[in-house]
Coordinates of C-alpha atoms in Angstrom, one line a residue:
M985 CA 41.4 -71.3 -59.0
R986 CA 44.1 -73.6 -60.5
E987 CA 44.4 -77.3 -61.2
I988 CA 45.4 -79.8 -58.8
P989 CA 47.1 -83.0 -59.4
G990 CA 45.7 -86.5 -59.4
R991 CA 42.4 -88.0 -60.3
R992 CA 38.5 -85.6 -60.0
R993 CA 35.4 -86.8 -60.3
R994 CA 33.4 -86.3 -63.6
F995 CA 32.4 -82.6 -63.3
L996 CA 29.8 -82.3 -66.0
S997 CA 27.3 -85.1 -65.5
Q998 CA 23.6 -85.2 -66.5
R999 CA 21.4 -82.2 -66.0
G1000 CA 17.6 -83.3 -64.5
D1001 CA 16.4 -80.6 -66.8
G1002 CA 17.2 -83.0 -69.7
R1003 CA 19.6 -80.4 -71.4
S1004 CA 22.5 -83.1 -73.3
E1005 CA 25.6 -83.1 -70.9
S1006 CA 27.7 -82.4 -74.1
V1007 CA 25.8 -78.9 -74.3
D1008 CA 26.9 -78.2 -70.7
A1009 CA 30.8 -79.7 -71.0
A1010 CA 30.9 -78.0 -74.9
L1011 CA 29.8 -74.4 -73.2
T1012 CA 32.4 -74.9 -70.1
F1013 CA 35.6 -75.3 -72.6
A1014 CA 34.2 -72.6 -74.7
A1015 CA 32.5 -69.8 -72.8
Q1016 CA 34.4 -70.8 -69.2
W1017 CA 37.7 -71.6 -70.6
Q1018 CA 38.2 -69.6 -73.8
W1019 CA 38.5 -73.2 -75.5
P1020 CA 37.5 -73.1 -78.9
V1021 CA 35.6 -76.2 -79.9
L1022 CA 33.4 -77.5 -82.9
P1023 CA 31.1 -80.8 -83.2
G1024 CA 32.9 -83.8 -84.5
V1025 CA 31.5 -86.1 -87.1
A1026 CA 29.5 -89.2 -85.1
P1027 CA 30.4 -92.8 -85.4
D1028 CA 28.5 -94.6 -87.6
P1029 CA 25.6 -95.9 -85.7
R1030 CA 25.0 -98.9 -88.3
R1031 CA 28.7 -100.0 -88.3
P1032 CA 30.0 -100.5 -84.6
G1033 CA 33.5 -99.1 -84.7
R1034 CA 33.1 -97.2 -88.0
C1035 CA 32.9 -93.7 -88.6
G1036 CA 30.3 -91.5 -89.9
C1037 CA 32.4 -89.7 -92.6
P1038 CA 32.5 -90.7 -96.2
D1039 CA 36.3 -92.1 -95.3
P1040 CA 35.8 -96.2 -95.2
D1041 CA 39.5 -96.2 -93.7
C1042 CA 39.2 -93.4 -91.2
T1043 CA 41.6 -94.1 -88.5
V1044 CA 40.3 -91.8 -86.2
P1045 CA 36.4 -92.9 -86.1
G1046 CA 34.0 -90.2 -84.4
A1047 CA 36.5 -87.8 -82.6
H1048 CA 37.6 -85.3 -85.7
P1049 CA 36.2 -82.5 -87.6
F1050 CA 33.8 -83.0 -90.7
D1051 CA 31.0 -80.6 -91.6
P1052 CA 31.9 -78.0 -90.2
G1053 CA 35.6 -78.0 -90.1
L1054 CA 38.2 -77.1 -88.1
L1055 CA 38.2 -73.8 -89.2
A1056 CA 34.7 -73.2 -87.5
A1057 CA 35.9 -73.7 -84.1
T1058 CA 34.6 -71.0 -81.9
T1059 CA 34.3 -70.0 -78.3
D1060 CA 31.1 -68.4 -79.0
A1061 CA 28.5 -69.6 -76.4
R1062 CA 25.6 -69.0 -78.9
M1063 CA 27.1 -71.0 -82.0
V1064 CA 28.4 -74.0 -79.2
R1065 CA 25.0 -73.9 -77.8
W1066 CA 23.1 -74.1 -81.3
W1067 CA 25.4 -76.3 -82.5
W1068 CA 25.2 -79.0 -79.7
T1069 CA 21.3 -78.1 -79.2
N1070 CA 20.8 -79.4 -82.5
R1071 CA 23.4 -82.3 -82.9
P1072 CA 23.3 -83.6 -79.2
T1073 CA 25.0 -86.7 -79.4
A1074 CA 28.1 -85.0 -81.2
P1075 CA 31.4 -85.1 -80.1
I1076 CA 33.0 -82.7 -78.4
I1077 CA 36.1 -81.4 -80.9
L1078 CA 39.2 -79.1 -79.4
A1079 CA 40.9 -76.8 -81.8
T1080 CA 44.5 -77.0 -80.6
G1081 CA 47.0 -74.3 -80.5
G1082 CA 46.6 -71.0 -80.2
K1083 CA 45.3 -69.8 -77.3
A1084 CA 43.6 -73.1 -76.2
P1085 CA 45.8 -76.1 -74.9
C1086 CA 47.8 -78.3 -77.0
A1087 CA 48.3 -82.4 -76.2
V1088 CA 50.8 -84.7 -76.2
S1089 CA 48.7 -88.6 -76.7
L1090 CA 50.5 -91.8 -76.9
P1091 CA 48.8 -95.5 -76.6
A1092 CA 46.9 -96.3 -73.6
L1093 CA 48.8 -99.1 -71.6
P1094 CA 52.4 -97.0 -71.6
A1095 CA 50.1 -93.8 -70.6
A1096 CA 49.3 -95.5 -67.7
R1097 CA 52.7 -96.1 -66.9
A1098 CA 54.4 -92.7 -67.6
L1099 CA 51.8 -91.2 -65.5
A1100 CA 52.6 -93.1 -62.6
A1101 CA 56.4 -92.4 -63.3
F1102 CA 55.3 -88.5 -63.2
D1103 CA 53.9 -89.0 -59.9
R1104 CA 56.8 -90.9 -58.5
V1105 CA 59.5 -87.8 -59.3
G1106 CA 56.9 -85.4 -58.9
I1107 CA 56.0 -83.7 -61.8
R1108 CA 52.5 -82.1 -62.0
L1109 CA 50.2 -82.5 -64.9
G1110 CA 47.1 -81.1 -65.6
P1111 CA 43.8 -82.9 -67.2
V1112 CA 44.7 -86.2 -68.8
V1113 CA 41.9 -87.4 -71.6
A1114 CA 41.1 -91.0 -72.2
S1115 CA 39.8 -93.1 -74.8
S1116 CA 40.1 -97.1 -74.5
T1117 CA 42.8 -96.7 -77.4
R1118 CA 45.0 -93.6 -76.2
W1119 CA 45.8 -91.1 -73.7
A1120 CA 46.2 -87.6 -73.9
I1121 CA 48.5 -85.2 -71.8
L1122 CA 47.0 -81.3 -72.4
V1123 CA 50.3 -78.9 -72.5
R1124 CA 50.6 -75.3 -73.4
P1125 CA 50.3 -74.3 -76.5
Y1126 CA 53.9 -74.8 -78.2
S1127 CA 55.4 -73.6 -81.8
M1128 CA 56.4 -76.1 -84.2
E1129 CA 60.3 -74.7 -84.0
Q1130 CA 59.7 -75.3 -80.4
L1131 CA 58.7 -78.4 -80.8
G1132 CA 61.1 -79.3 -83.2
E1133 CA 64.0 -78.2 -81.3
L1134 CA 62.9 -80.4 -78.2
L1135 CA 62.3 -83.3 -80.4
Y1136 CA 66.1 -83.0 -82.3
A1137 CA 67.4 -83.5 -79.2
K1138 CA 66.4 -86.9 -78.7
D1139 CA 68.0 -90.4 -79.9
F1140 CA 65.3 -91.4 -80.5
V1141 CA 61.1 -90.4 -80.5
P1142 CA 58.5 -93.2 -80.7
G1143 CA 56.4 -93.7 -83.7
S1144 CA 53.6 -94.1 -81.6
L1145 CA 54.0 -90.8 -80.0
R1146 CA 51.6 -87.8 -81.5
F1147 CA 51.6 -84.2 -80.7
H1148 CA 48.5 -82.2 -81.1
G1149 CA 49.4 -78.5 -81.7
E1150 CA 49.1 -75.7 -83.9
G1151 CA 45.9 -76.9 -86.9
G1152 CA 45.2 -79.9 -84.8
Y1153 CA 42.5 -81.5 -82.3
L1154 CA 41.3 -83.9 -80.0
A1155 CA 38.2 -85.2 -78.7
L1156 CA 37.2 -83.9 -75.5
P1157 CA 34.8 -85.8 -72.9
P1158 CA 32.1 -87.0 -72.8
S1159 CA 32.7 -87.4 -76.5
E1160 CA 31.6 -90.9 -77.9
T1161 CA 33.4 -92.0 -80.5
G1162 CA 34.1 -94.9 -82.8
A1163 CA 36.5 -95.8 -80.2
G1164 CA 34.1 -95.9 -77.2
P1165 CA 33.5 -93.3 -74.7
V1166 CA 36.1 -90.2 -74.2
R1167 CA 36.5 -89.6 -70.1
W1168 CA 38.8 -87.7 -68.0
E1169 CA 41.7 -89.6 -66.5
R1170 CA 43.0 -86.6 -64.4
A1171 CA 39.9 -84.1 -64.5
P1172 CA 40.0 -80.3 -64.1
L1173 CA 38.7 -79.1 -60.7
P1174 CA 34.8 -78.7 -60.7
G1175 CA 33.9 -75.0 -61.1
S1176 CA 37.7 -73.6 -61.8
A1177 CA 39.0 -71.4 -64.5
S1178 CA 40.5 -72.7 -67.0
P1179 CA 42.8 -75.6 -66.1
W1180 CA 46.5 -74.8 -65.2
V1181 CA 48.5 -77.5 -67.6
P1182 CA 52.5 -78.2 -68.2
D1183 CA 54.7 -76.8 -70.3
V1184 CA 55.4 -79.3 -73.2
E1185 CA 59.1 -79.9 -72.1
A1186 CA 58.3 -81.2 -68.5
V1187 CA 56.1 -84.2 -70.1
V1188 CA 58.3 -85.5 -73.1
D1189 CA 61.6 -86.9 -71.4
I1190 CA 58.9 -88.9 -69.6
V1191 CA 56.5 -89.6 -72.3
V1192 CA 59.5 -90.9 -74.8
D1193 CA 61.4 -93.0 -72.0
T1194 CA 58.2 -94.6 -70.8
L1195 CA 57.5 -95.7 -74.7
T1196 CA 61.1 -96.8 -75.8
R1197 CA 60.7 -99.1 -72.5
T1198 CA 58.0 -100.6 -73.2
G1199 CA 58.3 -101.3 -76.8
V1200 CA 55.7 -99.3 -78.0
S1201 CA 57.4 -97.4 -80.8
A1202 CA 55.8 -98.4 -84.2
P1203 CA 52.1 -96.1 -85.0
E1204 CA 49.2 -96.9 -83.9
L1205 CA 45.9 -96.3 -85.1

């Protein structure tokens, strides 16, 4: 079953048997959808908004790999179950690229405007991941050459636009990060196979145009 546009209710809920919601979510991503995931470093419980990693100036607190590193990302259900059984509050980190989706992310306010623009012109989107500060539109895997040619054709590419491609990562719902909870702004259909996502070419024009119009061009944390 393919992804259907529009907002969807959360498809991963707290189980009555007490098992962590993150275990079920991580198993769905890895075992069902074949998206490689790994546990991220958790936010520092003693310092709100700060990361549990050794870097005091971490720019993505609680939303990145640390131990294990990104190369440990896997679709193996046994490993995923073991990780989140032992670390039930760990953020779920997607290793983007390869056979997994990539993503295009931008600050939250212009992202909401961009989604409205996609709807107005009838461009279909797949899942959209949201935090309090940034939203990420999932797209099909792309090569650096493909991305480079696409951006070279633009007169201007805002610095607040980020691309999560091969060798990159993204926190997935229902992770809790230093910036707060990660949720689906547009969720996959409950019970679906690996969700449909658009090509990166389909989203870049509107995203760049929205950021340029709103003046959000400088890099943001």
